[in-house]
CSV table of C-alpha atoms in Angstrom, one decimal:
chain,number,residue,atom,x,y,z
A,3,MET,CA,25.6,-22.1,-17.8
A,4,LYS,CA,25.9,-20.0,-14.6
A,5,LEU,CA,22.7,-20.2,-12.6
A,6,GLY,CA,22.1,-17.8,-9.7
A,7,ILE,CA,19.6,-18.8,-7.0
A,8,VAL,CA,17.7,-16.6,-4.5
A,9,VAL,CA,16.0,-18.2,-1.5
A,10,SER,CA,13.5,-15.7,0.0
A,11,GLU,CA,11.4,-17.7,2.3
A,12,GLY,CA,12.1,-19.3,5.7
A,13,PRO,CA,12.9,-23.0,6.1
A,14,TYR,CA,10.3,-25.5,7.3
A,15,THR,CA,7.4,-23.0,7.1
A,16,HIS,CA,7.7,-22.8,3.3
A,17,GLN,CA,9.0,-25.3,0.7
A,18,ALA,CA,11.1,-22.7,-1.1
A,19,ALA,CA,14.4,-23.6,0.5
A,20,ASP,CA,13.8,-27.3,-0.3
A,21,THR,CA,12.8,-26.6,-3.9
A,22,ALA,CA,15.8,-24.4,-4.4
A,23,TYR,CA,18.1,-27.1,-2.9
A,24,HIS,CA,16.8,-29.8,-5.3
A,25,PHE,CA,17.1,-27.4,-8.2
A,26,ALA,CA,20.7,-26.5,-7.3
A,27,LYS,CA,21.6,-30.2,-7.0
A,28,ALA,CA,20.0,-31.0,-10.3
A,29,ALA,CA,21.8,-28.1,-12.0
A,30,LEU,CA,25.2,-29.2,-10.6
A,31,ASP,CA,24.5,-32.8,-11.7
A,32,LYS,CA,23.9,-31.5,-15.2
A,33,GLY,CA,27.2,-29.8,-15.2
A,34,HIS,CA,26.0,-26.2,-14.7
A,35,GLU,CA,27.7,-23.8,-12.3
A,36,VAL,CA,25.9,-22.5,-9.3
A,37,PRO,CA,28.4,-19.8,-8.2
A,38,ARG,CA,26.2,-18.2,-5.6
A,39,VAL,CA,23.0,-18.7,-3.6
A,40,PHE,CA,21.6,-15.5,-2.0
A,41,PHE,CA,19.3,-15.7,1.0
A,42,TYR,CA,16.9,-12.9,1.6
A,43,HIS,CA,13.7,-12.0,3.5
A,44,ASP,CA,13.0,-15.0,5.9
A,45,GLY,CA,15.3,-17.1,3.8
A,46,VAL,CA,18.2,-15.9,6.0
A,47,ASN,CA,16.8,-18.2,8.7
A,48,VAL,CA,18.2,-21.2,6.7
A,49,ALA,CA,21.6,-20.1,7.9
A,50,THR,CA,21.1,-20.6,11.7
A,51,ARG,CA,23.3,-23.4,13.0
A,52,LEU,CA,21.0,-23.7,16.0
A,53,SER,CA,18.1,-25.4,14.2
A,54,VAL,CA,17.4,-28.9,15.5
A,55,PRO,CA,14.8,-30.7,13.4
A,56,PRO,CA,13.6,-34.2,14.4
A,57,GLN,CA,15.8,-37.0,13.1
A,58,ASP,CA,13.2,-38.2,10.6
A,59,GLU,CA,13.1,-34.9,8.9
A,60,ARG,CA,15.6,-33.3,6.5
A,61,HIS,CA,18.1,-30.9,8.0
A,62,ILE,CA,17.8,-27.9,5.6
A,63,GLN,CA,20.8,-26.0,6.9
A,64,LYS,CA,23.1,-29.0,6.9
A,65,ASN,CA,22.0,-30.0,3.4
A,66,TRP,CA,22.9,-26.6,2.1
A,67,THR,CA,26.2,-26.5,4.0
A,68,ALA,CA,27.2,-29.9,2.5
A,69,LEU,CA,26.1,-29.0,-1.0
A,70,ALA,CA,28.0,-25.7,-0.9
A,71,ALA,CA,31.2,-27.4,0.5
A,72,ALA,CA,31.1,-30.1,-2.2
A,73,ASN,CA,30.5,-27.6,-5.1
A,74,ASP,CA,32.2,-24.4,-3.9
A,75,ILE,CA,29.0,-22.4,-3.8
A,76,ASP,CA,29.2,-19.0,-2.3
A,77,MET,CA,26.2,-18.8,0.1
A,78,VAL,CA,25.4,-15.2,1.0
A,79,VAL,CA,23.0,-14.1,3.7
A,80,CYS,CA,21.8,-10.5,3.3
A,81,ILE,CA,23.1,-8.4,6.2
A,82,ALA,CA,20.1,-6.1,6.5
A,83,ALA,CA,17.6,-9.0,6.5
A,84,ALA,CA,19.8,-11.0,8.8
A,85,GLN,CA,20.2,-8.3,11.4
A,86,ARG,CA,16.4,-7.8,11.6
A,87,ARG,CA,16.0,-11.6,12.2
A,88,GLY,CA,18.9,-12.2,14.6
A,89,ILE,CA,21.2,-14.1,12.3
A,90,LEU,CA,24.8,-13.0,13.2
A,91,ASP,CA,28.3,-14.1,12.5
A,92,GLU,CA,31.0,-13.5,15.1
A,93,ASN,CA,32.0,-10.2,13.7
A,94,GLU,CA,28.5,-8.9,13.5
A,95,ALA,CA,27.8,-10.1,17.1
A,96,LYS,CA,30.8,-8.2,18.3
A,97,ARG,CA,29.9,-5.1,16.2
A,98,GLN,CA,26.3,-5.1,17.6
A,99,GLY,CA,27.3,-5.9,21.1
A,100,LYS,CA,25.5,-9.3,21.2
A,101,ASP,CA,26.5,-12.2,23.4
A,102,ALA,CA,26.3,-14.9,20.7
A,103,SER,CA,26.5,-15.6,17.0
A,104,ASN,CA,24.6,-18.3,15.1
A,105,LEU,CA,25.8,-18.4,11.5
A,106,ALA,CA,26.2,-21.9,10.2
A,107,GLU,CA,29.3,-23.1,8.4
A,108,GLY,CA,29.4,-22.3,4.7
A,109,PHE,CA,27.3,-19.2,4.9
A,110,ARG,CA,28.7,-15.7,4.9
A,111,ILE,CA,26.9,-12.4,5.8
A,112,SER,CA,27.2,-9.7,3.2
A,113,GLY,CA,25.3,-6.9,1.4
A,114,LEU,CA,22.5,-6.8,-1.1
A,115,GLY,CA,25.1,-5.7,-3.6
A,116,GLN,CA,26.0,-9.5,-3.8
A,117,LEU,CA,22.5,-10.2,-5.1
A,118,ILE,CA,22.8,-7.5,-7.9
A,119,GLU,CA,26.3,-8.8,-8.7
A,120,MET,CA,24.9,-12.3,-9.1
A,121,GLY,CA,22.2,-11.0,-11.4
A,122,ILE,CA,24.8,-9.3,-13.5
A,123,GLU,CA,27.2,-12.2,-13.7
A,124,CYS,CA,24.9,-15.2,-14.0
A,125,ASP,CA,23.3,-16.3,-17.2
A,126,ARG,CA,20.0,-17.0,-15.4
A,127,MET,CA,18.6,-16.2,-12.0
A,128,VAL,CA,15.8,-18.2,-10.3
A,129,MET,CA,13.9,-17.0,-7.3
A,130,PHE,CA,12.4,-19.3,-4.8
A,131,GLY,CA,10.0,-17.7,-2.2
A,132,ASP,CA,6.4,-17.0,-1.3
B,27,MET,CA,25.4,1.7,-20.5
B,28,SER,CA,25.6,-0.6,-23.5
B,29,ASP,CA,26.7,-3.6,-21.4
B,30,ALA,CA,24.3,-2.8,-18.6
B,31,LYS,CA,21.6,-5.4,-17.9
B,32,LYS,CA,18.0,-4.6,-17.6
B,33,PHE,CA,16.7,-5.4,-14.1
B,34,LEU,CA,13.0,-5.4,-13.4
B,35,TYR,CA,11.8,-5.4,-9.8
B,36,VAL,CA,8.2,-6.8,-9.7
B,37,ASN,CA,6.1,-5.7,-6.8
B,38,ARG,CA,2.8,-7.7,-6.4
B,39,LYS,CA,2.3,-7.4,-2.6
B,40,ALA,CA,0.7,-4.8,-0.4
B,41,PRO,CA,2.8,-3.0,2.1
B,42,TYR,CA,2.9,-3.6,5.9
B,43,GLY,CA,1.0,-6.9,6.1
B,44,THR,CA,4.3,-8.5,5.1
B,45,ILE,CA,7.8,-7.2,4.8
B,46,TYR,CA,8.3,-7.9,1.0
B,47,ALA,CA,7.5,-4.3,-0.1
B,48,LEU,CA,10.0,-2.7,2.3
B,49,GLU,CA,12.8,-5.2,1.6
B,50,SER,CA,12.1,-4.8,-2.2
B,51,LEU,CA,12.7,-1.1,-1.8
B,52,GLU,CA,16.0,-1.8,0.0
B,53,VAL,CA,17.2,-3.9,-2.9
B,54,VAL,CA,16.3,-1.2,-5.4
B,55,LEU,CA,18.2,1.4,-3.4
B,56,ILE,CA,21.3,-0.7,-3.4
B,57,ALA,CA,20.8,-1.8,-7.1
B,58,ALA,CA,20.9,1.9,-8.1
B,59,ALA,CA,24.6,2.0,-7.3
B,60,PHE,CA,25.4,-0.7,-9.9
B,61,GLU,CA,24.6,1.4,-13.0
B,62,GLN,CA,22.3,-1.1,-14.5
B,63,ASP,CA,19.0,-0.3,-16.2
B,64,VAL,CA,16.5,-0.4,-13.3
B,65,SER,CA,12.7,-0.5,-13.7
B,66,LEU,CA,10.0,-1.1,-11.1
B,67,ALA,CA,6.7,-2.8,-11.9
B,68,PHE,CA,3.7,-2.4,-9.6
B,69,LEU,CA,0.8,-4.7,-10.3
B,70,ASP,CA,-1.8,-6.7,-8.5
B,71,ASP,CA,-1.7,-5.8,-4.8
B,72,GLY,CA,1.7,-4.1,-5.4
B,73,VAL,CA,-0.1,-0.9,-6.5
B,74,PHE,CA,-1.2,-0.4,-2.9
B,75,GLN,CA,2.5,0.4,-2.0
B,76,LEU,CA,2.2,3.7,-3.8
B,77,THR,CA,-1.1,5.1,-2.3
B,78,ARG,CA,-1.0,8.6,-0.7
B,79,ASP,CA,-1.5,9.4,2.9
B,80,GLN,CA,0.0,6.3,4.5
B,81,SER,CA,0.2,6.8,8.2
B,82,THR,CA,1.7,4.1,10.3
B,83,ASP,CA,1.8,5.7,13.8
B,84,ALA,CA,-1.0,3.5,15.2
B,85,ILE,CA,0.6,0.2,14.1
B,86,GLY,CA,4.1,1.1,15.2
B,87,VAL,CA,5.7,0.1,11.9
B,88,LYS,CA,8.1,2.4,10.0
B,89,ASN,CA,6.3,4.3,7.2
B,90,PHE,CA,8.5,3.8,4.2
B,91,SER,CA,6.2,5.3,1.6
B,92,PRO,CA,8.1,8.6,1.6
B,93,THR,CA,11.2,6.7,0.5
B,94,PHE,CA,9.7,6.1,-2.9
B,95,ARG,CA,10.0,9.9,-3.4
B,96,ALA,CA,13.8,9.6,-3.0
B,97,LEU,CA,14.2,7.1,-5.8
B,98,GLY,CA,14.8,10.0,-8.3
B,99,ASP,CA,17.9,10.9,-6.4
B,100,TYR,CA,19.1,7.4,-6.9
B,101,GLU,CA,18.4,7.6,-10.7
B,102,VAL,CA,15.5,5.2,-10.5
B,103,THR,CA,13.0,6.9,-12.6
B,104,LYS,CA,10.8,4.2,-14.2
B,105,LEU,CA,8.0,3.1,-11.9
B,106,PHE,CA,5.5,1.2,-14.1
B,107,VAL,CA,2.0,0.9,-12.6
B,108,GLU,CA,-0.6,-1.4,-14.2
B,109,LYS,CA,-3.9,0.3,-15.0
B,110,GLU,CA,-6.0,-2.8,-14.8
B,111,SER,CA,-4.6,-3.5,-11.3
B,112,LEU,CA,-5.7,-0.1,-10.2
B,113,ASP,CA,-9.1,-0.5,-11.8
B,114,GLU,CA,-9.7,-3.8,-10.2
B,115,ARG,CA,-9.0,-2.3,-6.8
B,116,GLY,CA,-11.2,0.8,-7.3
B,117,LEU,CA,-8.1,3.0,-7.4
B,118,ASP,CA,-7.3,5.9,-9.7
B,119,PRO,CA,-3.9,7.2,-10.6
B,120,SER,CA,-4.7,10.3,-8.5
B,121,ASP,CA,-4.9,8.0,-5.4
B,122,LEU,CA,-1.1,7.4,-5.8
B,123,GLN,CA,1.5,9.8,-4.4
B,124,GLU,CA,3.4,12.0,-6.7
B,125,ILE,CA,6.9,10.8,-7.4
B,126,VAL,CA,9.2,12.8,-9.6
B,127,TRP,CA,12.8,12.8,-10.8
B,128,GLU,CA,14.9,15.8,-11.9
B,129,ASP,CA,16.2,15.6,-15.4
B,130,GLU,CA,19.8,17.0,-15.2
B,131,GLU,CA,19.9,17.3,-19.0
B,132,GLU,CA,16.9,19.6,-19.0
B,133,ASP,CA,17.9,22.1,-16.3
B,134,TRP,CA,16.6,19.8,-13.5
B,135,GLU,CA,13.1,19.8,-14.8
B,136,GLU,CA,10.9,17.7,-12.6
B,137,LYS,CA,9.3,14.8,-14.5
B,138,PRO,CA,6.9,12.1,-13.2
B,139,SER,CA,8.4,8.8,-12.4
B,140,ILE,CA,5.1,6.9,-12.2
B,141,ARG,CA,4.0,5.7,-15.6
B,142,ILE,CA,0.6,4.1,-15.9
B,143,VAL,CA,0.7,1.2,-18.4
B,144,SER,CA,-1.9,-1.3,-19.6
B,145,ARG,CA,-1.6,-5.0,-18.8
B,146,ALA,CA,-0.4,-5.7,-22.3
B,147,GLU,CA,2.3,-3.0,-22.0
B,148,MET,CA,3.3,-4.5,-18.7
B,149,ALA,CA,3.7,-7.9,-20.3
B,150,ASP,CA,5.9,-6.2,-23.0
B,151,ILE,CA,8.0,-4.6,-20.3
B,152,MET,CA,8.5,-7.9,-18.5
B,153,ALA,CA,9.4,-9.6,-21.7
B,154,ASP,CA,12.1,-7.0,-22.4
B,155,GLN,CA,14.3,-7.7,-19.3
B,156,ASP,CA,17.5,-9.5,-18.6
B,157,VAL,CA,16.8,-10.2,-14.9
B,158,VAL,CA,13.4,-10.2,-13.2
B,159,LEU,CA,13.3,-10.1,-9.4
B,160,SER,CA,9.9,-10.7,-7.7
B,161,PHE,CA,8.8,-9.4,-4.3
C,16,MET,CA,28.9,3.2,25.2
C,17,ALA,CA,27.2,6.4,26.2
C,18,TYR,CA,27.4,10.2,25.8
C,19,GLN,CA,27.0,12.8,28.6
C,20,VAL,CA,25.0,15.8,27.7
C,21,ASN,CA,23.9,18.5,30.3
C,22,GLY,CA,24.1,15.9,33.1
C,23,SER,CA,22.0,13.2,31.4
C,24,THR,CA,23.3,10.0,29.9
C,25,ILE,CA,22.5,9.2,26.3
C,26,GLU,CA,22.7,5.5,25.4
C,27,ALA,CA,24.8,4.6,22.3
C,28,ASP,CA,25.9,1.3,20.7
C,29,GLU,CA,29.4,-0.1,20.5
C,30,GLU,CA,30.2,2.0,17.5
C,31,GLY,CA,28.8,5.2,18.9
C,32,TYR,CA,25.4,5.4,17.2
C,33,ILE,CA,22.7,6.6,19.5
C,34,VAL,CA,20.2,4.0,20.4
C,35,ASN,CA,17.0,6.2,20.5
C,36,LEU,CA,16.9,8.6,17.6
C,37,ASP,CA,14.6,10.9,19.6
C,38,ASP,CA,17.5,11.6,22.0
C,39,TRP,CA,19.2,13.7,19.4
C,40,SER,CA,20.0,17.4,20.1
C,41,LYS,CA,22.6,19.8,18.8
C,42,GLU,CA,24.5,19.5,22.1
C,43,LEU,CA,24.5,15.8,21.7
C,44,ALA,CA,25.7,16.1,18.1
C,45,ALA,CA,28.6,18.2,19.4
C,46,GLU,CA,29.5,15.4,21.9
C,47,ILE,CA,29.4,12.7,19.2
C,48,ALA,CA,31.6,14.9,17.0
C,49,LYS,CA,34.1,15.3,19.8
C,50,ALA,CA,34.2,11.5,20.3
C,51,GLU,CA,34.8,11.2,16.6
C,52,SER,CA,37.5,13.9,16.6
C,53,VAL,CA,35.5,15.9,14.1
C,54,GLU,CA,35.8,19.7,14.7
C,55,MET,CA,32.4,21.1,13.9
C,56,THR,CA,32.5,24.2,11.7
C,57,GLU,CA,29.5,26.1,10.3
C,58,ASN,CA,29.7,24.0,7.2
C,59,HIS,CA,29.6,20.8,9.2
C,60,TRP,CA,26.4,22.0,10.8
C,61,LYS,CA,25.0,22.8,7.4
C,62,VAL,CA,25.6,19.2,6.3
C,63,ILE,CA,24.1,17.8,9.6
C,64,ASP,CA,21.1,19.9,9.1
C,65,PHE,CA,20.8,18.8,5.5
C,66,LEU,CA,21.0,15.1,6.5
C,67,ARG,CA,18.3,15.5,9.2
C,68,LYS,CA,16.0,17.2,6.7
C,69,TYR,CA,16.6,14.5,4.1
C,70,TYR,CA,15.8,11.8,6.6
C,71,ASP,CA,12.7,13.6,7.7
C,72,GLU,CA,11.4,14.0,4.2
C,73,PHE,CA,12.3,10.5,2.8
C,74,GLN,CA,12.8,8.3,5.9
C,75,LEU,CA,16.1,7.4,4.5
C,76,ALA,CA,19.8,8.2,5.2
C,77,PRO,CA,21.2,9.1,1.7
C,78,ALA,CA,23.9,7.1,0.1
C,79,VAL,CA,27.1,9.1,-0.2
C,80,ARG,CA,26.8,9.9,-3.8
C,81,VAL,CA,23.2,11.1,-3.3
C,82,LEU,CA,24.5,13.2,-0.4
C,83,VAL,CA,27.2,14.8,-2.6
C,84,LYS,CA,24.7,15.5,-5.4
C,85,ASN,CA,22.1,17.0,-3.1
C,86,ALA,CA,24.6,19.0,-1.0
C,87,LYS,CA,25.9,20.5,-4.2
C,88,LYS,CA,22.4,21.6,-5.2
C,89,LYS,CA,21.2,22.7,-1.7
C,90,LEU,CA,24.5,23.9,-0.1
C,91,GLY,CA,26.5,24.9,-3.1
C,92,ALA,CA,29.5,23.4,-4.9
C,93,GLU,CA,31.9,24.6,-2.3
C,94,ILE,CA,30.6,22.1,0.2
C,95,GLY,CA,28.8,19.8,-2.2
C,96,ASN,CA,31.8,17.9,-3.6
C,97,SER,CA,33.1,14.5,-2.5
C,98,LYS,CA,36.6,15.8,-1.7
C,99,THR,CA,35.4,18.5,0.7
C,100,LEU,CA,32.9,16.2,2.3
C,101,GLU,CA,35.5,13.5,2.8
C,102,GLU,CA,37.8,16.1,4.5
C,103,MET,CA,35.0,17.2,6.7
C,104,PHE,CA,34.0,13.7,7.7
C,105,PRO,CA,37.2,11.5,7.4
C,106,LYS,CA,35.4,8.3,8.2
C,107,GLY,CA,32.9,8.8,5.4
C,108,ALA,CA,30.5,11.6,4.9
C,109,ALA,CA,27.4,9.3,4.9
C,110,LYS,CA,28.6,7.1,7.8
C,111,GLN,CA,30.1,9.6,10.1
C,112,GLY,CA,27.7,12.4,9.1
C,113,CYS,CA,24.7,10.2,9.9
C,114,LYS,CA,26.2,9.2,13.3
C,115,ILE,CA,26.6,12.9,14.3
C,116,ALA,CA,23.2,13.7,12.7
C,117,GLY,CA,21.5,11.0,14.8
C,118,LEU,CA,20.3,8.9,11.9
C,119,PRO,CA,20.0,5.1,11.9
C,120,LYS,CA,23.2,3.2,11.5
C,121,PRO,CA,23.8,2.3,7.8
C,122,THR,CA,23.4,-1.5,7.4
C,123,GLY,CA,26.5,-1.7,5.4
C,124,CYS,CA,24.6,-3.2,2.5
C,125,VAL,CA,26.8,-2.7,-0.6
D,17,MET,CA,13.3,-13.9,-26.4
D,18,SER,CA,10.9,-15.8,-24.2
D,19,THR,CA,10.3,-16.3,-20.5
D,20,LEU,CA,9.9,-19.2,-18.2
D,21,HIS,CA,7.4,-18.3,-15.5
D,22,THR,CA,7.2,-20.3,-12.3
D,23,VAL,CA,4.0,-20.3,-10.1
D,24,ASN,CA,4.2,-21.8,-6.7
D,25,LYS,CA,0.7,-21.1,-5.2
D,26,SER,CA,-2.6,-22.8,-5.5
D,27,PRO,CA,-4.8,-20.9,-7.9
D,28,PHE,CA,-7.8,-21.4,-5.5
D,29,GLY,CA,-6.5,-19.1,-2.8
D,30,ASP,CA,-4.2,-16.8,-4.7
D,31,GLY,CA,-4.2,-14.8,-8.0
D,32,ALA,CA,-0.6,-15.6,-9.0
D,33,LEU,CA,-1.5,-18.1,-11.7
D,34,SER,CA,-4.3,-15.9,-13.2
D,35,SER,CA,-1.9,-12.9,-13.2
D,36,CYS,CA,0.9,-15.0,-14.7
D,37,ILE,CA,-1.4,-16.2,-17.5
D,38,ALA,CA,-2.6,-12.6,-18.1
D,39,HIS,CA,1.0,-11.5,-18.6
D,40,CYS,CA,2.3,-14.5,-20.6
D,41,LYS,CA,3.4,-14.0,-24.2
D,42,ALA,CA,3.2,-16.6,-27.0
D,43,GLY,CA,6.2,-18.8,-26.8
D,44,ASP,CA,6.6,-18.5,-23.1
D,45,GLY,CA,6.5,-21.4,-20.6
D,46,VAL,CA,4.8,-21.8,-17.3
D,47,LEU,CA,6.1,-24.2,-14.7
D,48,LEU,CA,3.8,-25.1,-11.8
D,49,ILE,CA,5.8,-26.0,-8.7
D,50,GLU,CA,5.0,-26.5,-5.0
D,51,ASP,CA,1.4,-25.6,-4.3
D,52,GLY,CA,1.2,-24.3,-7.8
D,53,VAL,CA,0.7,-27.8,-9.1
D,54,TYR,CA,-2.9,-27.7,-8.0
D,55,GLY,CA,-3.3,-25.5,-11.1
D,56,ALA,CA,-2.8,-28.6,-13.2
D,57,LEU,CA,-6.1,-30.2,-12.0
D,58,ALA,CA,-8.6,-30.7,-14.8
D,59,GLY,CA,-12.2,-29.7,-14.4
D,60,SER,CA,-11.3,-27.0,-11.9
D,61,ALA,CA,-12.4,-23.4,-11.7
D,62,ILE,CA,-9.2,-22.4,-13.5
D,63,SER,CA,-8.6,-25.3,-15.8
D,64,GLU,CA,-10.3,-23.7,-18.8
D,65,ALA,CA,-8.0,-20.7,-18.6
D,66,VAL,CA,-5.0,-23.0,-18.4
D,67,VAL,CA,-6.1,-25.0,-21.4
D,68,ALA,CA,-6.9,-21.9,-23.4
D,69,CYS,CA,-3.5,-20.4,-22.6
D,70,SER,CA,-1.7,-23.6,-23.5
D,71,ALA,CA,-2.5,-23.0,-27.2
D,72,ASP,CA,0.6,-20.8,-27.4
D,73,VAL,CA,2.2,-21.2,-24.0
D,74,ALA,CA,3.9,-24.4,-22.8
D,75,PHE,CA,2.7,-25.6,-19.4
D,76,TYR,CA,4.8,-27.9,-17.2
D,77,ARG,CA,4.3,-29.4,-13.7
D,78,LEU,CA,7.0,-30.4,-11.3
D,79,GLU,CA,6.4,-34.2,-10.8
D,80,GLY,CA,7.8,-34.4,-7.3
D,81,ASP,CA,5.3,-31.8,-6.1
D,82,VAL,CA,2.4,-33.5,-7.9
D,83,ALA,CA,3.3,-36.9,-6.4
D,84,ALA,CA,3.8,-35.4,-2.9
D,85,ARG,CA,0.3,-34.0,-3.0
D,86,GLY,CA,-1.3,-37.2,-4.3
D,87,LEU,CA,-2.8,-35.7,-7.4
D,88,PRO,CA,-4.2,-38.5,-9.5
D,89,GLY,CA,-2.7,-38.5,-13.0
D,90,ALA,CA,-6.0,-39.1,-14.6
D,91,LYS,CA,-7.3,-35.8,-13.2
D,92,LEU,CA,-4.6,-33.6,-14.6
D,93,ILE,CA,-4.8,-31.4,-17.6
D,94,ARG,CA,-3.2,-33.3,-20.4
D,95,GLN,CA,-1.5,-30.2,-21.9
D,96,VAL,CA,0.5,-29.7,-18.6
D,97,LYS,CA,3.6,-31.7,-19.2
D,98,PRO,CA,5.5,-33.5,-16.3
D,99,VAL,CA,9.1,-32.5,-15.6
D,100,GLY,CA,11.5,-33.5,-12.8
D,101,TYR,CA,14.1,-31.2,-11.2
D,102,ASP,CA,16.5,-31.9,-14.1
D,103,GLY,CA,13.7,-30.9,-16.5
D,104,PHE,CA,13.2,-27.7,-14.4
D,105,VAL,CA,16.9,-26.9,-14.9
D,106,ASP,CA,16.6,-27.5,-18.7
D,107,LEU,CA,13.7,-25.2,-18.9
D,108,VAL,CA,15.5,-22.5,-17.0
D,109,THR,CA,18.4,-22.7,-19.5
D,110,GLU,CA,16.2,-23.0,-22.6
D,111,TYR,CA,14.2,-19.9,-21.9
D,112,ASP,CA,15.9,-16.5,-21.9
D,113,ARG,CA,14.9,-15.5,-18.4
D,114,THR,CA,12.9,-16.8,-15.4
D,115,GLN,CA,10.2,-14.9,-13.7
D,116,SER,CA,8.8,-16.2,-10.4
D,117,TRP,CA,5.3,-15.3,-9.6
D,118,LEU,CA,5.9,-15.1,-5.8
């Protein structure tokens, strides 16, 4: 089956990004497809490459980046939510006149339409948030 | 519309204290372009999103309550509000703002978008969906 | 980037959207239009006026199809059709219209 | 056509589990995850409602979250069945849709 996942809460503050990660891994291990993960609300903060957690803690962004690379997951960060919270790729940084970008590898910034499209195309959709 | 999916946007949180209500509305406005069957559910504290006379000047936050009245333009015409949730909060349907849509097929007659439903009806509506998004 | 109107400087972002929505005036709109190479006709002003009223009422810049539908109803079919609106605002009636009307920059969400 | 509901909040500070139970239909499933697993405690203020609902709704608890919070097995409502993340995935595919009570 095709399972779509939404992460709508920030990393470290809330468990949602962790639960979603374990769920995605388990789904892939069972042979399901996870074509896309959509990050919304504070969930967009998972996508900053500037996060530096202590060595004895999990690195949420790196975990997602690795999982996506190994399984060809399209990780989409909502542009409207990202702009509010200062998550920018190089193009957006240029477009908005900012001096830096911070989007981690494996994520891309796009519109909410990608969330609706995921709902249309996946057999099931699961939301993780607060 | 036969291959359209039924999308339900469930709103259970009050506005302004957190951003969920506003960002839910943003999703709905985009979703309207995808020609799916869109319904909104307001229950628990979500009913507070629709109260009249919201004025945010003093808190310096954008007042997005007028945007609900634009939903008809976006062909979003089903706003289900749970009666028990209103009752529990001492609210009455008349405490909610009027939201209408214009029926093109009936000479643009204005029809109410807000439909007050019982908890049991809300459960039926939820059980009748293809995709449920929660905010 | 910035616009000059009656001797004062109005701040805008890289794409020409004004930074403070309160800065808007008809004179400024004319300057923005000039920068966009849009020649403002009476019909252009009608659309700009419609966009500002819509935003005032709903706190929302309408999606292009909503703009077309409403322009047809409020301004007549002569203006209110996507072909005419596209000709009037070659870079997109919603996008370019909103820029000239001094509404928030669309987040480019779809 | 039945629904898998997920609840991720403690029932002692939030109405999500109560609201979920009030909107469940016979044949649905409820999976308690994250802080929602506190809803699996027996002898609590909400346990009677969970047990009553479990007559026609299947209840599950995510084991990793139960273990993380040190909930003693002996104190858990027996009708709330343990699942791992793989069981979570199975439930999502077995039910027709998932509704998260965020």
